[in-house]
CSV table of C-alpha atoms and ligand atoms in Angstrom, one decimal:
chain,number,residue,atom,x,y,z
A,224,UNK,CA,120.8,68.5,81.1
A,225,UNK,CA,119.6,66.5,83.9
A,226,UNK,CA,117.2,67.5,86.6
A,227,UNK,CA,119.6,68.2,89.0
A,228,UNK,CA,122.0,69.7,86.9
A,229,UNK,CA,119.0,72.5,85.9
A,230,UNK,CA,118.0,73.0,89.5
A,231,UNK,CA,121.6,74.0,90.5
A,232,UNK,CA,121.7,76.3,87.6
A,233,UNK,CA,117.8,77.6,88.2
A,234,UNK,CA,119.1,78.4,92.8
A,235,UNK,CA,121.8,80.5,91.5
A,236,UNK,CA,119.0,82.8,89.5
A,237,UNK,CA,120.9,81.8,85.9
A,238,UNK,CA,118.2,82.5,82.9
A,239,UNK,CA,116.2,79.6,82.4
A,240,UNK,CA,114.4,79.1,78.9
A,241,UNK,CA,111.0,78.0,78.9
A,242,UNK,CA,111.9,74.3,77.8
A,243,UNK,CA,113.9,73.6,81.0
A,244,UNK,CA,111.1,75.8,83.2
A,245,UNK,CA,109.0,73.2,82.0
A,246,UNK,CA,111.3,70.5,82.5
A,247,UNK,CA,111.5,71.6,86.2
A,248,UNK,CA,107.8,71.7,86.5
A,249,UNK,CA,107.6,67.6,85.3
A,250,UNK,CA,109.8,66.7,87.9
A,251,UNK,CA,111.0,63.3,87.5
A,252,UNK,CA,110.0,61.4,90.9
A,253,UNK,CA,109.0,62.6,95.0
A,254,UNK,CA,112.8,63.2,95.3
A,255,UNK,CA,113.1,65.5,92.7
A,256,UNK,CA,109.9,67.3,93.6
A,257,UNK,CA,111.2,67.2,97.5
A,258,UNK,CA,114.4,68.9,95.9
A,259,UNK,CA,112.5,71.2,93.5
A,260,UNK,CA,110.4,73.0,96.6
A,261,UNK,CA,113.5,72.8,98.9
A,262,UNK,CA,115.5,74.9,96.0
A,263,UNK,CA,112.4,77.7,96.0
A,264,UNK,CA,112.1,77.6,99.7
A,265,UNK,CA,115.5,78.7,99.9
A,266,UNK,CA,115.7,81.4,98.0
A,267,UNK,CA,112.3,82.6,99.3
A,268,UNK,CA,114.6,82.5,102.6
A,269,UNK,CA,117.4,84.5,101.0
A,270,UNK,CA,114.6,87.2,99.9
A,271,UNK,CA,111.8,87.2,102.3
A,272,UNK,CA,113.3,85.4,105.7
A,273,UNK,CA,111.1,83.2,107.4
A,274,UNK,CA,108.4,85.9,107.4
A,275,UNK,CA,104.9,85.8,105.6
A,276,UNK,CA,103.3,88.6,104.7
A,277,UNK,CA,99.4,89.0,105.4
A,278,UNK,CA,96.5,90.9,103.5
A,279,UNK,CA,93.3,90.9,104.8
A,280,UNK,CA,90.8,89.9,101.8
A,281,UNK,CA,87.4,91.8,101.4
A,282,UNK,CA,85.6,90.1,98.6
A,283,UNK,CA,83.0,92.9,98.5
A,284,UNK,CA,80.5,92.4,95.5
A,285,UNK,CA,80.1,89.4,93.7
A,286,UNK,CA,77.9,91.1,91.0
A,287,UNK,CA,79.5,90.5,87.4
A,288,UNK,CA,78.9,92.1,84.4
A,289,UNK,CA,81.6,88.6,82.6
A,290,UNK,CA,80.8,85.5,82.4
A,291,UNK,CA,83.6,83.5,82.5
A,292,UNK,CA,83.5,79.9,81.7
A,293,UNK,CA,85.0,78.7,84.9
A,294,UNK,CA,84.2,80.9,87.6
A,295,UNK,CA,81.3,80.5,89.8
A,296,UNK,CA,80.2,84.1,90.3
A,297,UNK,CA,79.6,84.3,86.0
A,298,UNK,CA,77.3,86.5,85.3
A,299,UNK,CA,75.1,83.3,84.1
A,300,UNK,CA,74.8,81.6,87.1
A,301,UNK,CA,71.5,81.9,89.0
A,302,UNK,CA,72.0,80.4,92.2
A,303,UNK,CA,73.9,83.0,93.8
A,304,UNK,CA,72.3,85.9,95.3
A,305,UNK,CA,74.4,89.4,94.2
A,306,UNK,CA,75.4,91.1,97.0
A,307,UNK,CA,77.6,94.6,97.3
A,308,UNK,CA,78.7,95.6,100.5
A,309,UNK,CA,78.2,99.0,102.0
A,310,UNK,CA,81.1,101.5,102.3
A,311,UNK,CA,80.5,101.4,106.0
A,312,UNK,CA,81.1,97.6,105.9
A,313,UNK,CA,83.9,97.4,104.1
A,314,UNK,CA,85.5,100.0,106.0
A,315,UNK,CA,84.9,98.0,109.4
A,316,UNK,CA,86.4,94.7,107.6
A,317,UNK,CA,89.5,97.1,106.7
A,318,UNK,CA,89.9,98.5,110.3
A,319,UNK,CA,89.9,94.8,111.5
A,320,UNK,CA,92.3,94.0,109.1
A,321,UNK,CA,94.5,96.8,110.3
A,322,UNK,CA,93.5,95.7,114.4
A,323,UNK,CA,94.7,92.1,113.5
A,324,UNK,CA,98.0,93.3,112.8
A,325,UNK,CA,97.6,92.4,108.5
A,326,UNK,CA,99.3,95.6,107.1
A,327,UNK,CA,97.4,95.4,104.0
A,328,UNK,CA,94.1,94.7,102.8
A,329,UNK,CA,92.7,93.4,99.4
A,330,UNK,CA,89.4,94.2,98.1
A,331,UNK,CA,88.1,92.0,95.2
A,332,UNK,CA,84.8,92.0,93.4
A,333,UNK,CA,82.9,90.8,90.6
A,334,UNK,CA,84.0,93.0,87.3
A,335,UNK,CA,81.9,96.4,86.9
A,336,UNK,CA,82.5,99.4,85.3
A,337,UNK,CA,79.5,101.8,85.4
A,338,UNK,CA,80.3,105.2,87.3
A,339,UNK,CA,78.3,104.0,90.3
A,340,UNK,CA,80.8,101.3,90.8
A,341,UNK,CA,84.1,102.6,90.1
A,342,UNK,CA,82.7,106.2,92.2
A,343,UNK,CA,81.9,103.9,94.6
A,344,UNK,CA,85.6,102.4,94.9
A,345,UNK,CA,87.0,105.5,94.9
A,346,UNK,CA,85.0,106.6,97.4
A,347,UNK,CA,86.1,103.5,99.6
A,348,UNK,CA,89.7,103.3,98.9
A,349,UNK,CA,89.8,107.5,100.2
A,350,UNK,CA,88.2,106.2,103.5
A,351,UNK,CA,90.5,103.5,104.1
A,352,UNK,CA,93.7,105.8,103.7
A,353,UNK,CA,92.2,107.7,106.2
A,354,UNK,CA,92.0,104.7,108.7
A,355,UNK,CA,94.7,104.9,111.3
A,356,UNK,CA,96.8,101.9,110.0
A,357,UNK,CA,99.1,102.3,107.1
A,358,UNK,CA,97.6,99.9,104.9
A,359,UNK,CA,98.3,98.9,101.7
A,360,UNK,CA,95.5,98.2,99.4
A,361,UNK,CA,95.4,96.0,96.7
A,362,UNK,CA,92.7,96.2,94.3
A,363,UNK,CA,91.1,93.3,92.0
A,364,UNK,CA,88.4,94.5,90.2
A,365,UNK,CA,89.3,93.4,86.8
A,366,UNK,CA,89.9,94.9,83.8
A,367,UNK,CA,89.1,99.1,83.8
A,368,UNK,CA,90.1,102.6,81.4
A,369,UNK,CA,93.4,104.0,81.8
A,370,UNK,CA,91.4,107.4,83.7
A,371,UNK,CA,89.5,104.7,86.5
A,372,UNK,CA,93.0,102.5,86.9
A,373,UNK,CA,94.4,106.2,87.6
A,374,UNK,CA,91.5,107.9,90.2
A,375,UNK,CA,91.7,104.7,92.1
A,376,UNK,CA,95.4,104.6,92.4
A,377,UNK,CA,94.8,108.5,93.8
A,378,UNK,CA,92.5,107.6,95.9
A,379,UNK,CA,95.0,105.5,98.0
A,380,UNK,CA,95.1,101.7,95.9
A,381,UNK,CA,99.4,100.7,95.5
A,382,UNK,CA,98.6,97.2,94.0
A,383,UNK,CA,96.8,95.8,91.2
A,384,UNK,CA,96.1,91.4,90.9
A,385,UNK,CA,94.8,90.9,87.4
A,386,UNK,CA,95.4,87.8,86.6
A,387,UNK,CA,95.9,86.7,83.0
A,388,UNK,CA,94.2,83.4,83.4
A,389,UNK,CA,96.7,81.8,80.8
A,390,UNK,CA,99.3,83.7,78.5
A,391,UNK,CA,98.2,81.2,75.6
A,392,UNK,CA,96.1,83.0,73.4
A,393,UNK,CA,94.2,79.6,72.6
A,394,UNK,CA,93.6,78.6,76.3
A,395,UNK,CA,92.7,82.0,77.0
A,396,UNK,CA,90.0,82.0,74.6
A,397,UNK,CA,88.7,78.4,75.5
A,398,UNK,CA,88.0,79.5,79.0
A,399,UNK,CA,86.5,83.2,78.0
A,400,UNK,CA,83.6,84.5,76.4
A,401,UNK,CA,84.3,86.1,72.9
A,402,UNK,CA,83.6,90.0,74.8
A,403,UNK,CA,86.7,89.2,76.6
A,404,UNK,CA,89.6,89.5,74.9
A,405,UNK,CA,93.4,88.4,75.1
A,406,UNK,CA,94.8,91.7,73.9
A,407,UNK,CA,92.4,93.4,76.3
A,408,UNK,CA,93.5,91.4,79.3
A,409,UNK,CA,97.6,92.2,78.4
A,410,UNK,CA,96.3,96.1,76.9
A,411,UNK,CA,95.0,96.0,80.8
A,412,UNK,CA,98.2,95.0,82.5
A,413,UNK,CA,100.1,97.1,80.9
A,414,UNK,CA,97.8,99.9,81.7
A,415,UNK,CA,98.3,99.2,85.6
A,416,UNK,CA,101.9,99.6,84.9
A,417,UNK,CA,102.0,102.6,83.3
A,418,UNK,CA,99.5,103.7,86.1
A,419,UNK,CA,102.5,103.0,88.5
A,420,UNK,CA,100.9,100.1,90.7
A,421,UNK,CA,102.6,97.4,92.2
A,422,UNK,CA,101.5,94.9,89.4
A,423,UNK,CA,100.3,91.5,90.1
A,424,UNK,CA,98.9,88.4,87.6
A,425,UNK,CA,98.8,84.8,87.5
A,426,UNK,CA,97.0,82.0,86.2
A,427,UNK,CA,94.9,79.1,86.8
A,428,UNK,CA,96.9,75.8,86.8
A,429,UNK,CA,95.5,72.5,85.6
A,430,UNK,CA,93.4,74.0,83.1
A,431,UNK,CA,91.4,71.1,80.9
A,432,UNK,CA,93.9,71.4,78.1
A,433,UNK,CA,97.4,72.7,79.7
A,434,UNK,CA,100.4,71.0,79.6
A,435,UNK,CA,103.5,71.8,81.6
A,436,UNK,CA,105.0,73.8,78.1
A,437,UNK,CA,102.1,75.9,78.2
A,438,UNK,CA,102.8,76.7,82.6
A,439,UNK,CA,106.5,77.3,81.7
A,440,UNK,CA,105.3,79.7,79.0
A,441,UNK,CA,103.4,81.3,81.9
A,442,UNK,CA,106.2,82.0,84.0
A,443,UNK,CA,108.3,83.5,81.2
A,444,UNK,CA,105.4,85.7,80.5
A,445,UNK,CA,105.5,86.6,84.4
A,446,UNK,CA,109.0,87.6,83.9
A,447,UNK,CA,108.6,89.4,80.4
A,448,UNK,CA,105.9,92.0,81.9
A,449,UNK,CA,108.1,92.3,84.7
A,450,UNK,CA,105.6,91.5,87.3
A,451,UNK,CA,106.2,92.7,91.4
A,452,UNK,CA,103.3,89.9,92.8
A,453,UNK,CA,101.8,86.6,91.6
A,454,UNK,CA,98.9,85.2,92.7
A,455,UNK,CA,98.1,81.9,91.0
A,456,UNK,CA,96.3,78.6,92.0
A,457,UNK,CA,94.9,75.4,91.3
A,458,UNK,CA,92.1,75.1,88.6
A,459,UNK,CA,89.1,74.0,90.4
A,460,UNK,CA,85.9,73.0,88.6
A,461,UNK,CA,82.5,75.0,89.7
A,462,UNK,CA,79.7,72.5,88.9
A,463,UNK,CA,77.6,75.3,88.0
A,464,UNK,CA,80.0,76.8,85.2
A,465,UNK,CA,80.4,75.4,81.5
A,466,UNK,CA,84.0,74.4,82.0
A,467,UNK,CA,83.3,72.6,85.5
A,468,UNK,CA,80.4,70.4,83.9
A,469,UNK,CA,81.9,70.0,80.5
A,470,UNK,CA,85.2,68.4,82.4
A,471,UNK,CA,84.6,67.0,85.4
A,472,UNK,CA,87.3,65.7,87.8
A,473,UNK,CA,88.0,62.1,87.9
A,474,UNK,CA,89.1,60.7,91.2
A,475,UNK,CA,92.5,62.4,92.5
A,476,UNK,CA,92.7,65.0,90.1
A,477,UNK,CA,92.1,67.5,92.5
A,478,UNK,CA,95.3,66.5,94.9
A,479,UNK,CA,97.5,66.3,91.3
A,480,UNK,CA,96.6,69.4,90.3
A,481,UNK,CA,98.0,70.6,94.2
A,482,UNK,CA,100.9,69.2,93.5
A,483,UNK,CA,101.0,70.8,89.9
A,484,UNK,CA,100.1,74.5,91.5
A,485,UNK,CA,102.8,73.8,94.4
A,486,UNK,CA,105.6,73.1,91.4
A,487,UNK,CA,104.7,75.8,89.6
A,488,UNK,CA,105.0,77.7,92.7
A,489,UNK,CA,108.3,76.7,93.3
A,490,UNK,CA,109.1,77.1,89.6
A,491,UNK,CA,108.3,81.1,89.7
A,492,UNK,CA,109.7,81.8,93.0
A,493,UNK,CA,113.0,80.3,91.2
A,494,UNK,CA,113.0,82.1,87.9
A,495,UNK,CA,111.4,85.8,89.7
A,496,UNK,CA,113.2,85.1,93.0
A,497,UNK,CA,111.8,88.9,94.6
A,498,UNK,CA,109.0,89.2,93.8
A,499,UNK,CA,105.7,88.8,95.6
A,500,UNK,CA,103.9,85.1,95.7
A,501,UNK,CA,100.6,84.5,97.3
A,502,UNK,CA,99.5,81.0,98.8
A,503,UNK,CA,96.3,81.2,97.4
A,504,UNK,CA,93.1,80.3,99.0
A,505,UNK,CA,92.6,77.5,96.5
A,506,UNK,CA,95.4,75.1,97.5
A,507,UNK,CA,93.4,75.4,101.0
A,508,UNK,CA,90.5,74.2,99.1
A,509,UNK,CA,91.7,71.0,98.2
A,510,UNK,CA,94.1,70.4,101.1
A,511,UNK,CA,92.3,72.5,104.1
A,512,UNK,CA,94.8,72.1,106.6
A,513,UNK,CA,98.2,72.2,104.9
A,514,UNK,CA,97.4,73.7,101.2
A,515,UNK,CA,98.6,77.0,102.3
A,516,UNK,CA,101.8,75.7,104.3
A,517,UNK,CA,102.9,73.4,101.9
A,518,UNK,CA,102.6,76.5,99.4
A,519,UNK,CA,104.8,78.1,102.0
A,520,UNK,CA,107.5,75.6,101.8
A,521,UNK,CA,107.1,75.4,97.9
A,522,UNK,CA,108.5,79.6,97.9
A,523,UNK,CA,105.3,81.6,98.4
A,524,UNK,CA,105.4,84.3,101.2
A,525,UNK,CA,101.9,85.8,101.1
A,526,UNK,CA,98.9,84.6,102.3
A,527,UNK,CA,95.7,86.3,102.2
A,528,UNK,CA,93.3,85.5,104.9
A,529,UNK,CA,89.4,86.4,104.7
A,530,UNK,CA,88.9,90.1,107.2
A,531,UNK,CA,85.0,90.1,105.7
A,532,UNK,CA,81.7,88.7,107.8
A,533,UNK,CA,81.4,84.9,107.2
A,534,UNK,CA,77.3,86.4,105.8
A,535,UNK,CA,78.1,86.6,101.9
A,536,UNK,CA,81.1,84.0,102.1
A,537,UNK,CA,78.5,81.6,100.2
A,538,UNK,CA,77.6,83.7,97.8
A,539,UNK,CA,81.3,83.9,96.5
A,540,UNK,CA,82.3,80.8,95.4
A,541,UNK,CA,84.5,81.0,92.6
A,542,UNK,CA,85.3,77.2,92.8
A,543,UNK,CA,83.5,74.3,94.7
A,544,UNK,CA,85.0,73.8,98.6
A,545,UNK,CA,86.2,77.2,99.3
A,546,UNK,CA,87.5,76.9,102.9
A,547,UNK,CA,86.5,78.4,105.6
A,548,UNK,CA,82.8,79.4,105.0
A,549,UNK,CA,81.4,79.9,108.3
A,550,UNK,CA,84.7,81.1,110.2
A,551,UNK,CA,84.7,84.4,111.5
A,552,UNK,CA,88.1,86.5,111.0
A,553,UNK,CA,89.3,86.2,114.5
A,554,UNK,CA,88.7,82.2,114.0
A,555,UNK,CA,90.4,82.7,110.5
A,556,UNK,CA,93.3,84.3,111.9
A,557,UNK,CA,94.0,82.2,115.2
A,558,UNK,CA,94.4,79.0,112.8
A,559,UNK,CA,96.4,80.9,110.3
A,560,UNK,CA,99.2,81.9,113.2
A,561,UNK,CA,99.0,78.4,114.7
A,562,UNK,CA,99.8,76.9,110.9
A,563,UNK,CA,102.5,79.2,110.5
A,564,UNK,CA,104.4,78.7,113.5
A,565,UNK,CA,104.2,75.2,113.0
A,566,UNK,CA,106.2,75.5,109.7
A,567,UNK,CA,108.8,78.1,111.5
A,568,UNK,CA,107.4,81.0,109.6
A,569,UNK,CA,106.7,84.7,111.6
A,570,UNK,CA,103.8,86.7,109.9
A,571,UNK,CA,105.0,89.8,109.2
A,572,UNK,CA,102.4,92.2,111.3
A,573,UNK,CA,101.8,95.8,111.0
A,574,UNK,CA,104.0,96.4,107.4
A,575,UNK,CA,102.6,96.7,104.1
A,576,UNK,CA,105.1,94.3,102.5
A,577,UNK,CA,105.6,96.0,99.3
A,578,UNK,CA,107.2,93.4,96.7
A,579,UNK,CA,111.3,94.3,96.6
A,580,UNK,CA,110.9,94.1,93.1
A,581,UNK,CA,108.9,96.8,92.7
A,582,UNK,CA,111.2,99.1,95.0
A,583,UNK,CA,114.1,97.7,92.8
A,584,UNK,CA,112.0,97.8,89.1
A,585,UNK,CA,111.4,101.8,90.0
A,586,UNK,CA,114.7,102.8,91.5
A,587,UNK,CA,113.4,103.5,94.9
A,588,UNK,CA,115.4,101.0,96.1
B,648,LIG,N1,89.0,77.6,90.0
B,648,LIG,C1,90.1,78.2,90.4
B,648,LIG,N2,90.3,79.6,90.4
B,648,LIG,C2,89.2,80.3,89.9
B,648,LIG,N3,89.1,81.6,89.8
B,648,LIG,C3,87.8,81.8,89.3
B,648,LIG,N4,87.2,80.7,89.1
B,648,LIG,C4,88.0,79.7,89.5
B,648,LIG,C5,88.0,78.3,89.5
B,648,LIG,N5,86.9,77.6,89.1
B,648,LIG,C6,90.1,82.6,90.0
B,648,LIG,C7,90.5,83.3,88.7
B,648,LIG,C8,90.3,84.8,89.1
B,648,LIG,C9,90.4,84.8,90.6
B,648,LIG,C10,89.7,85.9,91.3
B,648,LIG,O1,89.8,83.5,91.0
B,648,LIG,O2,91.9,83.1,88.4
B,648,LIG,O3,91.2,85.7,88.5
């Protein structure tokens, strides 16, 4: 079937095997890609409106008990100094989330869990459902026990981002240490469903070693576990990390593997259609002024600007040029609305934005 032919089919929501997923995703020339991203942007449109939904992000501890081969906080690396924010501080970076207008925040850290730490997120979570603002919370503290994933989601946490890196077993295990296991990662996940979360995974794309089978394969799995939120981005190599150094980029592979992440982008938001898709920070890192826009416009409606003090933004670098190291929220935030209304978009303030999938997946809706 040609292109064109597939991406009629794939706007109308008909079931797409993995073959032509990936035959969307290696779109034949600029038109088809231009056509490709018009395709998801539309039915982003018919599911979210022009509105983009906003989480404030609190990346509150970069201290890591994994050491992941491509991340930049790895337990390994030496050069950054471990850092945990205090409850009061995280708080205050919630409030201003909720004072900006977000609706919801995120908190992500580095992957612990000792009592101290997951006491310590409970204990944070039940002080930002007291705060006056109706947030949501996401959490993304990696992989936990069935009792922790269940406390927290007490304590006041409605979504969960753990992102299964790649669904192919033999990718996964290139990029992981042997401790971390596939089975464990999906054993995880389906944890956080049983848990009753709004669940949310992804992958990194433009892995050393992926091919556009292997990203199609992704999205199926998306839509096998059912997923409410996706959260996915470009690959970015961290000097400091064994993958980074064993596979450096050559010139322009870092504005190909945009392009890549804004297909696949495109790709999901046509095969999932209501669920939730995040613009990540990384596309800003290799594009810093359009990444997230053009993620936008390629079907993502979520975009999840930093609420924490600029102070440990250094020390969190999961890739090389994160954006916005030294700008302070409200600096954050002014750019972001001036982006979006450039593109047409309206941030959706004050509202959660729970995923319609999820409503829909658990009959609420
Ligand atoms: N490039 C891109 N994304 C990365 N992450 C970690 N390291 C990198 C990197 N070098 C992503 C992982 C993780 C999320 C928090 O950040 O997908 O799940």
């Amino acid at each position: 079937m040609n292109f064109y032919e597939l991406l009629t089919r794939a706007g109308k929501g008909e079931f797409l095997q993995s073959s032509e997923i990936s035959q969307l995703l290696q779109v034949p020339d600029e038109a088809a890609e231009k056509a490709l991203f018009a395709a998801a942007y539309g039915v982003k449109r018919e599911f979210c409106g022009n509105y983009v939904n906003l989480r404030g992000l609190v990346e509150f501890s970069n201290i890591c008990t994994r050491d992941c081969l491509y991340c930049g906080i790895r337990k390994s690396v030496r050069s950054v100094s471990r850092y945990c924010m205090s409850a009061d501080e995280i708080v205050a970076a919630a409030r201003r989330a909720g004072e900006f207008g977000y609706g919801s925040v995120v908190l992500q850290s580095g992957e612990r869990s000792d009592p101290e730490f997951t006491g310590f997120v409970t204990e944070i979570l039940q002080k930002i459902s007291a705060l006056p603002y109706a947030l949501g919370i996401t959490l993304s503290c990696g992989e936990q026990s069935m009792e922790t994933y269940l406390r927290w989601r007490e304590a006041g946490a409605t979504r969960y981002l753990l992102r299964i890196e790649s669904s192919d077993p033999a990718i996964f295990a290139r990029i992981h240490p042997p401790e971390c296991r596939f089975e464990e990662r999906l054993a995880a996940l389906h944890r956080l469903k049983e848990a009753d979360y709004q669940l949310g995974t992804g992958v990194m794309i433009g892995l050393p070693g992926q091919s556009c089978e292997d990203l199609a394969k992704d999205i199926c799995f998306f839509r096998e576990l059912d997923v409410d939120m996706i959260g996915m981005g470009p690959y970015l190599p961290q000097n400091e990390t064994p993958l980074g150094r064993d596979f450096p980029d050559a010139p322009g592979a870092a504005e190909k593997r945009l392009q890549l992440a804004l297909r696949m982008i495109a790709a999901t938001r046509l095969v999932l259609r209501d669920v939730n898709i995040a613009a990540a920070t990384a596309l800003q890192a290799i594009a810093p002024d359009s990444g997230r826009e053009r993620g936008i416009l390629a079907g993502a409606n979520v975009i999840m600007p930093n609420v924490g003090e600029t102070l440990h933004r250094r020390d969190y670098q999961l890739y090389n040029g994160k954006p916005d190291l030294d700008e302070n929220a409200p600096a954050v935030r002014e750019k972001l609305l001036t982006s979006l209304a450039a593109i047409g978009e309206v941030p959706r303030f004050n509202e959660p934005g729970d995923p319609l999938h999820y409503a829909i997946r658990t009959g609420r809706k």
